Short mmCIF file of C-alpha atoms in Angstrom, two decimals:
data_model
loop_
_atom_site.label_atom_id
_atom_site.label_comp_id
_atom_site.label_asym_id
_atom_site.label_seq_id
_atom_site.Cartn_x
_atom_site.Cartn_y
_atom_site.Cartn_z
CA MET I 1 0.00 0.00 0.00
CA ALA I 2 1.34 3.43 -0.91
CA LYS I 3 2.23 5.72 1.96
CA PRO I 4 0.17 8.92 2.42
CA ALA I 5 1.81 11.98 0.86
CA LEU I 6 2.37 13.52 4.31
CA MET I 7 4.29 10.44 5.49
CA ARG I 8 6.39 10.29 2.32
CA ARG I 9 7.51 13.89 2.80
CA MET I 10 8.63 13.63 6.42
CA PRO I 11 12.17 15.06 6.88
CA GLN I 12 14.95 12.60 6.12
CA ILE I 13 18.68 12.68 6.92
CA ALA I 14 21.33 12.25 4.25
CA HIS I 15 24.78 11.06 5.31
CA VAL I 16 27.52 11.96 2.81
CA ASP I 17 30.96 10.41 3.15
CA VAL I 18 34.00 10.81 0.87
CA ASN I 19 35.38 7.43 -0.20
CA CYS I 20 38.92 6.84 1.15
CA PHE I 21 39.19 10.60 1.66
CA TYR I 22 42.96 11.15 1.86
CA ALA I 23 43.62 8.82 -1.08
CA SER I 24 40.83 10.42 -3.12
CA ALA I 25 42.23 13.89 -2.40
CA GLU I 26 45.62 12.80 -3.73
CA ARG I 27 44.05 11.36 -6.87
CA ALA I 28 42.04 14.53 -7.53
CA PHE I 29 45.25 16.29 -8.61
CA ASP I 30 47.23 13.28 -9.81
CA PRO I 31 45.13 11.09 -12.14
CA SER I 32 48.10 8.73 -12.59
CA LEU I 33 47.24 7.35 -9.14
CA GLU I 34 43.84 6.08 -10.30
CA GLY I 35 43.64 2.31 -10.20
CA ARG I 36 46.97 1.95 -8.38
CA PRO I 37 47.37 0.76 -4.78
CA LEU I 38 47.89 3.88 -2.67
CA VAL I 39 48.45 4.45 1.05
CA VAL I 40 48.59 7.74 2.90
CA LEU I 41 50.89 7.70 5.91
CA SER I 42 50.53 9.09 9.41
CA ASN I 43 52.69 11.76 11.05
CA ASN I 44 56.39 11.25 10.40
CA ASP I 45 55.53 8.70 7.69
CA GLY I 46 54.92 6.10 10.36
CA CYS I 47 52.06 3.86 9.24
CA ALA I 48 49.20 3.60 6.77
CA VAL I 49 46.15 5.60 7.85
CA THR I 50 44.27 5.52 4.54
CA ARG I 51 44.26 2.77 1.93
CA SER I 52 42.81 2.85 -1.53
CA PRO I 53 40.60 -0.13 -2.51
CA GLU I 54 43.55 -1.53 -4.49
CA ALA I 55 45.77 -1.36 -1.40
CA LYS I 56 43.10 -3.08 0.69
CA ALA I 57 42.98 -5.85 -1.92
CA LEU I 58 46.69 -6.46 -1.26
CA GLY I 59 45.84 -7.22 2.37
CA ILE I 60 47.33 -4.00 3.75
CA SER I 61 45.65 -3.10 7.02
CA THR I 62 45.14 0.26 8.67
CA GLY I 63 48.04 1.06 10.98
CA GLU I 64 50.54 -1.18 9.20
CA PRO I 65 54.03 0.38 9.57
CA TRP I 66 55.54 1.80 6.40
CA PHE I 67 58.94 0.25 7.08
CA LYS I 68 57.29 -3.17 6.69
CA LEU I 69 55.51 -2.20 3.48
CA ALA I 70 58.40 -0.34 1.83
CA PRO I 71 60.50 -3.45 0.85
CA ARG I 72 57.59 -4.82 -1.25
CA ALA I 73 56.24 -1.50 -2.55
CA LYS I 74 57.95 -1.82 -5.94
CA GLU I 75 56.78 -5.42 -6.36
CA TRP I 76 53.17 -4.44 -5.62
CA GLY I 77 53.27 -1.13 -7.48
CA LEU I 78 52.35 0.45 -4.16
CA VAL I 79 52.49 4.26 -3.94
CA ALA I 80 52.90 5.99 -0.56
CA LYS I 81 52.15 9.62 0.21
CA SER I 82 52.87 11.63 3.33
CA SER I 83 49.84 13.25 4.94
CA ASN I 84 49.11 16.56 3.21
CA TYR I 85 46.84 18.15 5.82
CA GLU I 86 46.69 21.53 4.10
CA LEU I 87 45.35 19.95 0.90
CA TYR I 88 42.90 17.66 2.71
CA GLY I 89 41.53 20.49 4.83
CA ASP I 90 40.93 22.69 1.79
CA ILE I 91 39.25 19.93 -0.20
CA SER I 92 37.06 19.14 2.82
CA ALA I 93 35.98 22.79 3.03
CA ARG I 94 35.09 22.75 -0.69
CA VAL I 95 33.02 19.57 -0.31
CA MET I 96 31.11 20.97 2.68
CA GLU I 97 30.48 24.30 0.98
CA LEU I 98 29.09 22.51 -2.07
CA LEU I 99 26.84 20.25 0.04
CA GLY I 100 25.52 23.32 1.85
CA ARG I 101 23.94 24.45 -1.42
CA TYR I 102 21.55 21.49 -1.27
CA SER I 103 20.26 21.97 2.26
CA ALA I 104 20.10 24.73 4.86
CA TRP I 105 20.39 22.00 7.49
CA LEU I 106 24.03 20.85 7.32
CA GLU I 107 26.07 19.26 10.10
CA VAL I 108 29.77 18.78 9.34
CA TYR I 109 30.51 15.62 11.32
CA SER I 110 34.19 15.15 10.43
CA ILE I 111 36.72 16.13 7.79
CA ASP I 112 35.16 13.74 5.26
CA GLU I 113 31.52 13.29 6.26
CA ALA I 114 28.41 15.36 6.88
CA PHE I 115 24.71 15.02 7.64
CA LEU I 116 22.07 17.00 5.72
CA GLY I 117 18.37 17.45 6.33
CA VAL I 118 16.39 16.64 3.16
CA LYS I 119 12.74 16.30 2.16
CA GLY I 120 10.84 14.65 -0.65
CA GLY I 121 9.33 11.44 -1.86
CA PRO I 122 11.50 8.38 -2.62
CA GLU I 123 12.12 9.30 -6.25
CA GLU I 124 12.91 12.92 -5.36
CA LEU I 125 15.37 11.86 -2.63
CA LEU I 126 17.16 9.39 -4.87
CA ALA I 127 17.45 12.03 -7.59
CA LEU I 128 18.76 14.56 -5.05
CA GLY I 129 21.33 12.07 -3.76
CA ARG I 130 22.59 11.37 -7.26
CA ARG I 131 22.84 15.09 -8.02
CA MET I 132 24.92 15.70 -4.89
CA LYS I 133 27.15 12.72 -5.65
CA ASP I 134 27.74 13.85 -9.23
CA ALA I 135 28.28 17.50 -8.24
CA VAL I 136 30.99 16.68 -5.70
CA ARG I 137 32.75 14.42 -8.18
CA ARG I 138 32.58 16.98 -10.97
CA HIS I 139 33.35 20.20 -9.08
CA VAL I 140 35.74 18.95 -6.36
CA GLY I 141 37.09 15.77 -7.93
CA VAL I 142 36.48 13.28 -5.11
CA PRO I 143 33.97 10.39 -5.02
CA VAL I 144 31.28 10.23 -2.33
CA CYS I 145 28.53 7.84 -1.32
CA LEU I 146 25.20 8.77 0.28
CA GLY I 147 22.80 7.10 2.66
CA ILE I 148 19.34 8.61 3.17
CA ALA I 149 17.09 7.50 6.03
CA PRO I 150 14.79 8.76 8.80
CA THR I 151 17.59 8.73 11.42
CA LYS I 152 21.32 9.41 11.61
CA THR I 153 22.16 5.82 12.55
CA LEU I 154 20.18 4.40 9.63
CA ALA I 155 21.66 7.02 7.28
CA LYS I 156 25.21 5.92 8.19
CA LEU I 157 24.14 2.31 7.76
CA CYS I 158 22.72 3.06 4.30
CA ASN I 159 25.95 4.82 3.38
CA LYS I 160 27.86 1.67 4.30
CA TRP I 161 25.60 -0.36 2.04
CA ALA I 162 26.03 2.18 -0.78
CA LYS I 163 29.83 1.89 -0.49
CA ASN I 164 29.97 -1.88 -0.42
CA ASN I 165 27.21 -2.83 -2.86
CA ALA I 166 27.52 -1.66 -6.46
CA ALA I 167 23.80 -2.29 -7.01
CA PHE I 168 22.99 0.92 -5.13
CA GLY I 169 25.10 3.07 -7.46
CA GLY I 170 26.59 5.00 -4.56
CA VAL I 171 23.21 6.19 -3.20
CA CYS I 172 21.08 4.11 -0.83
CA LEU I 173 17.62 5.24 0.32
CA TRP I 174 16.27 3.30 3.30
CA ASP I 175 12.63 3.58 2.21
CA ALA I 176 13.49 2.29 -1.27
CA VAL I 177 15.00 -0.97 0.03
CA PRO I 178 12.36 -3.74 0.36
CA GLN I 179 11.74 -4.97 3.90
CA GLU I 180 12.98 -8.49 3.21
CA VAL I 181 16.19 -7.16 1.65
CA ARG I 182 16.79 -4.89 4.65
CA GLU I 183 16.45 -7.79 7.07
CA ALA I 184 18.76 -9.98 5.01
CA LEU I 185 21.42 -7.23 4.96
CA LEU I 186 21.01 -6.52 8.69
CA ALA I 187 21.32 -10.23 9.48
CA ARG I 188 24.70 -10.39 7.71
CA LEU I 189 26.13 -7.30 9.40
CA PRO I 190 27.99 -7.79 12.73
CA VAL I 191 26.68 -5.58 15.51
CA ASP I 192 30.02 -3.77 15.87
CA GLU I 193 29.50 -2.32 12.38
CA ILE I 194 26.88 0.03 13.80
CA TRP I 195 27.80 3.62 14.66
CA GLY I 196 28.67 3.82 18.37
CA ILE I 197 28.95 0.06 19.00
CA ALA I 198 32.48 -1.31 19.46
CA GLY I 199 34.99 -3.06 21.67
CA ARG I 200 33.84 -4.06 25.14
CA LEU I 201 30.22 -3.14 24.37
CA THR I 202 30.20 -5.63 21.48
CA ARG I 203 31.36 -8.42 23.77
CA ARG I 204 28.68 -7.57 26.35
CA LEU I 205 26.01 -7.64 23.65
CA ASN I 206 27.31 -10.98 22.40
CA VAL I 207 26.80 -12.45 25.87
CA LEU I 208 23.09 -11.63 25.49
CA GLY I 209 22.97 -13.37 22.11
CA ILE I 210 23.10 -10.13 20.13
CA PHE I 211 25.60 -10.78 17.32
CA THR I 212 24.11 -9.03 14.30
CA VAL I 213 22.47 -5.66 13.68
CA LEU I 214 19.15 -7.47 13.17
CA ASP I 215 19.51 -8.98 16.66
CA LEU I 216 19.97 -5.48 18.08
CA VAL I 217 16.96 -4.14 16.16
CA ARG I 218 14.79 -6.88 17.68
CA ALA I 219 16.10 -6.37 21.22
CA ASP I 220 13.87 -4.80 23.88
CA PRO I 221 14.89 -1.12 24.18
CA VAL I 222 14.02 -0.97 27.89
CA MET I 223 16.15 -4.04 28.61
CA ILE I 224 18.99 -2.49 26.63
CA ARG I 225 18.70 0.72 28.65
CA ASP I 226 18.72 -1.17 31.95
CA ARG I 227 21.63 -3.43 30.97
CA PHE I 228 23.73 -0.78 29.22
CA SER I 229 22.71 2.87 28.98
CA VAL I 230 20.20 5.26 27.48
CA VAL I 231 22.75 5.95 24.72
CA VAL I 232 22.60 2.33 23.51
CA MET I 233 18.81 2.38 23.81
CA ARG I 234 18.78 5.41 21.50
CA THR I 235 20.79 3.40 18.98
CA VAL I 236 18.14 0.67 19.05
CA LEU I 237 15.36 3.20 18.58
CA GLU I 238 17.25 4.89 15.74
CA LEU I 239 17.64 1.53 14.03
CA ARG I 240 13.86 1.16 14.30
CA GLY I 241 13.35 4.52 12.59
CA THR I 242 12.77 6.78 15.60
CA PRO I 243 15.03 9.87 15.51
CA CYS I 244 16.89 10.23 18.82
CA ILE I 245 20.15 11.96 17.81
CA PRO I 246 19.49 15.59 16.82
CA MET I 247 21.31 17.51 14.13
CA GLU I 248 24.03 19.84 15.42
CA GLU I 249 25.14 23.07 13.81
CA GLU I 250 28.82 22.50 14.56
CA ARG I 251 30.89 19.73 16.13
CA ILE I 252 33.74 21.31 18.07
CA GLY I 253 35.34 19.73 21.11
CA ARG I 254 34.31 22.15 23.85
CA ASP I 255 35.88 20.28 26.74
CA GLN I 256 39.52 20.45 25.75
CA LEU I 257 41.90 21.44 22.99
CA ILE I 258 45.10 19.47 22.40
CA PHE I 259 48.20 20.31 20.34
CA SER I 260 50.58 17.38 20.23
CA ARG I 261 53.08 16.16 17.64
CA SER I 262 55.81 13.56 17.41
CA PHE I 263 59.13 14.94 16.20
CA ALA I 264 60.90 13.80 13.05
CA THR I 265 64.22 14.36 14.88
CA PRO I 266 64.32 14.18 18.70
CA VAL I 267 64.70 17.43 20.61
CA THR I 268 67.51 17.17 23.15
CA THR I 269 67.60 20.58 24.86
CA ALA I 270 65.33 22.84 26.88
CA ALA I 271 66.07 25.60 24.36
CA GLY I 272 64.72 23.44 21.56
CA LEU I 273 61.56 22.63 23.50
CA ARG I 274 61.11 26.33 24.33
CA GLU I 275 60.76 26.93 20.61
CA VAL I 276 58.31 24.05 20.23
CA LEU I 277 56.13 25.18 23.13
CA SER I 278 56.16 28.78 21.89
CA ILE I 279 54.86 27.72 18.48
CA TYR I 280 52.19 25.49 20.03
CA GLY I 281 51.11 28.30 22.36
CA GLN I 282 50.65 30.61 19.38
CA GLN I 283 48.71 27.97 17.43
CA ALA I 284 46.49 27.22 20.42
CA SER I 285 45.69 30.92 20.75
CA ALA I 286 44.64 31.10 17.11
CA ARG I 287 42.43 28.02 17.43
CA LEU I 288 40.72 29.34 20.57
CA SER I 289 40.11 32.71 18.94
CA LYS I 290 38.68 31.06 15.83
CA HIS I 291 36.00 29.30 17.88
CA GLY I 292 35.36 32.15 20.30
CA LEU I 293 36.77 30.29 23.30
CA GLN I 294 39.10 31.01 26.21
CA ALA I 295 40.94 28.57 28.46
CA LYS I 296 41.47 28.64 32.22
CA VAL I 297 43.89 25.71 32.57
CA LEU I 298 46.93 24.74 30.47
CA THR I 299 48.85 21.48 30.71
CA ALA I 300 52.23 21.18 28.97
CA PHE I 301 53.96 17.84 28.51
CA ALA I 302 56.86 16.12 26.77
CA ALA I 303 57.92 12.52 26.39
CA THR I 304 60.86 10.45 25.26
CA SER I 305 60.35 7.38 23.09
CA PRO I 306 58.84 4.46 25.05
CA PHE I 307 61.36 2.20 23.29
CA ARG I 308 64.38 3.86 24.95
CA ASN I 309 64.49 1.66 28.01
CA HIS I 310 67.19 3.51 29.96
CA GLU I 311 66.36 7.08 28.98
CA GLN I 312 62.65 7.56 29.57
CA ALA I 313 61.08 10.76 30.88
CA TYR I 314 57.53 12.09 30.80
CA PRO I 315 57.56 15.57 32.39
CA SER I 316 54.33 17.57 32.60
CA VAL I 317 52.99 20.64 34.38
CA CYS I 318 49.47 21.95 34.94
CA VAL I 319 49.11 25.71 35.10
CA ALA I 320 45.99 27.55 36.29
CA LEU I 321 45.83 30.71 34.19
CA PRO I 322 45.07 33.98 36.03
CA MET I 323 41.89 34.43 33.99
CA PRO I 324 40.15 32.72 31.06
CA THR I 325 42.25 33.72 28.06
CA ALA I 326 43.21 33.09 24.44
CA ASP I 327 46.18 35.46 24.64
CA PRO I 328 49.23 33.94 22.87
CA VAL I 329 51.63 35.65 25.30
CA LEU I 330 49.95 34.26 28.43
CA LEU I 331 49.57 30.80 26.91
CA THR I 332 53.23 30.71 25.86
CA ARG I 333 54.44 31.84 29.26
CA ALA I 334 52.33 29.16 30.92
CA ALA I 335 53.70 26.50 28.55
CA HIS I 336 57.25 27.50 29.44
CA ALA I 337 56.60 26.32 33.01
CA LEU I 338 57.55 22.89 31.67
CA LEU I 339 61.12 23.94 30.82
CA PRO I 340 62.64 23.56 34.33
CA HIS I 341 61.59 19.90 34.19
CA ILE I 342 63.41 19.22 30.90
CA ARG I 343 66.75 17.40 31.14
CA ASP I 344 69.26 18.36 28.48
CA GLY I 345 70.68 15.35 26.67
CA LEU I 346 67.53 13.22 26.73
CA LYS I 347 65.95 12.60 23.36
CA TYR I 348 62.41 13.94 23.58
CA ALA I 349 60.23 12.46 20.85
CA LYS I 350 57.01 14.33 21.53
CA ALA I 351 55.60 17.44 23.21
CA GLY I 352 52.24 19.09 23.45
CA LEU I 353 49.77 21.40 25.12
CA MET I 354 46.30 20.63 26.46
CA LEU I 355 43.86 23.44 27.22
CA THR I 356 40.93 22.68 29.49
CA ASP I 357 38.13 24.49 31.32
CA LEU I 358 37.15 26.18 28.06
CA ARG I 359 34.63 29.01 28.17
CA PRO I 360 33.00 31.28 25.58
CA THR I 361 34.88 34.53 25.02
CA GLY I 362 33.33 37.39 26.97
CA ASN I 363 31.46 35.07 29.31
CA GLN I 364 33.29 36.66 32.26
CA PRO I 365 34.53 40.11 31.16
CA PRO I 366 37.45 41.23 33.36
CA LEU I 367 37.41 44.52 35.21
CA GLU I 368 39.16 47.38 33.40
CA PRO I 369 42.46 47.20 35.38
CA PHE I 370 42.79 43.51 34.49
CA VAL I 371 42.11 43.69 30.75
CA ASN I 372 44.90 41.92 28.86
CA PRO I 373 46.30 44.35 26.23
CA HIS I 374 47.39 41.60 23.82
CA GLU I 375 43.97 39.99 23.86
CA ASP I 376 42.12 43.30 23.78
CA ARG I 377 44.00 44.25 20.59
CA GLY I 378 43.37 40.91 18.90
CA ILE I 379 47.01 39.82 18.65
CA GLY I 380 46.07 36.13 18.41
CA PRO I 381 43.66 36.52 15.45
CA LEU I 382 46.15 38.87 13.78
CA LEU I 383 48.91 36.24 13.93
CA GLU I 384 46.50 33.67 12.50
CA ASP I 385 45.48 35.94 9.62
CA VAL I 386 49.10 36.74 8.71
CA GLY I 387 50.05 33.07 8.94
CA LYS I 388 47.22 32.06 6.63
CA LYS I 389 48.20 34.64 4.04
CA PHE I 390 51.98 34.33 4.10
CA GLY I 391 52.65 30.92 5.67
CA ARG I 392 52.83 29.61 9.22
CA SER I 393 56.50 30.43 9.60
CA SER I 394 56.14 34.04 8.42
CA ILE I 395 55.37 35.52 11.84
CA GLY I 396 55.55 34.61 15.49
CA LEU I 397 56.01 35.92 19.00
CA GLY I 398 59.31 35.52 20.84
CA HIS I 399 60.85 32.11 20.31
CA ALA I 400 58.00 31.19 17.97
CA GLY I 401 59.17 33.95 15.62
CA ILE I 402 62.93 33.41 15.85
CA ARG I 403 62.98 29.85 14.59
CA SER I 404 65.92 27.54 14.18
CA GLY I 405 66.23 24.95 11.45
CA LEU I 406 63.07 23.25 12.73
CA ASP I 407 64.54 19.81 12.21
CA TRP I 408 62.07 18.55 14.83
CA THR I 409 59.06 19.30 12.63
CA MET I 410 56.97 16.50 11.25
CA LYS I 411 58.65 14.30 8.66
CA ARG I 412 56.74 14.29 5.36
CA ASP I 413 59.28 13.26 2.76
CA MET I 414 56.64 11.95 0.34
CA ARG I 415 54.18 14.83 0.59
CA SER I 416 52.46 15.91 -2.61
CA PRO I 417 52.24 19.64 -3.43
CA ARG I 418 49.73 21.73 -1.50
CA TYR I 419 47.95 22.51 -4.75
CA THR I 420 45.20 24.78 -3.44
CA THR I 421 46.75 26.67 -0.52
CA HIS I 422 50.30 27.71 -1.55
CA TRP I 423 51.02 29.96 -4.52
CA ASP I 424 54.38 28.37 -5.28
CA GLU I 425 52.79 24.88 -5.38
CA LEU I 426 49.84 25.60 -7.67
CA PRO I 427 49.38 23.00 -10.41
CA LEU I 428 50.44 24.06 -13.90
CA VAL I 429 48.23 23.33 -16.87
CA LYS I 430 49.71 23.41 -20.38
CA ALA I 431 47.62 23.62 -23.54
CA ALA I 432 48.70 21.37 -26.37
#
């Protein structure tokens, strides 16, 4: 029986996800990579974090160290690329901007996926999904798949089906899949394939005889709430078509902000770490200012490699800031509280800052005598604007501006050009 028109036009949620995002971004500017096994490596070219379908077919797993893959790369025709975060971030922004043209209700969930609110009958929704898929491919150059359903959990599930089943053509609409086909697909899908279900929770569900997604759909929601939590109960209800997870305008971690990197070359002196912490303090200030936040507590830390058995050290300090702030000067000074705990001669492999007790800017305006001049004049946003225009190393405060050779910076020996964000790395096109 056909559904009433009102029911057919109830709001739906589209989940859009870029296929193998980092690998697809690399291929967008280098067509020679199409059809070849490709891996994108983590910081310092450590391990594979993204694998193209061809690389997956070789049995390469996520997290596999590059030093193990490198000896057979030539035999396999395997191509490796260092992470090109500038390029990926810009392509992500272009994808999200394009998707925003199709709906006023857009939630950017991560760098490569988003939820959109959409309306229409089944044919209209399928046509809309195909238009979005084709538009992203044509205008940005990366492939996406879409899942459209009444809830976020079902939309992500439909996206998974669209990715793994060519019959859907990259777009799967929940209401267009016959009931018997849905149940057959749900019965073949392990429960840990569902958004939010993993690890220990999977094992606890297995004890109750819940092994597949269909088992979870048929479980009693009240029992699930009593045995686990209301969050898991919401997952069950979402799988049954009842929306329980609302759309959010923006997903930003409001509880803490972390800047942490492993070094390509170990830092062995307090002077070297002073430079590192100064740069991180400046970057943290820019990030806080961008999101209209201030921090009240800063934790600075460093660490040697865990594999150096006789030379291990993990110094850290926690500094309560005099007032909530995003001032780069105050944040840098607080970070330097770690320096007395640094032992010259040890090989520090990592350092970072963590900002906590975050509050909206202006939530507690200071009295006039306590106004911070650097923050009042917008020094942090100014540094960020100059850095965006002329490069991150073009300006800095104190030790963040007087930089050494920076041999501790992240190793990216196989990085492709930053085609869209650096003038001197723009792609050249020649007419025949």
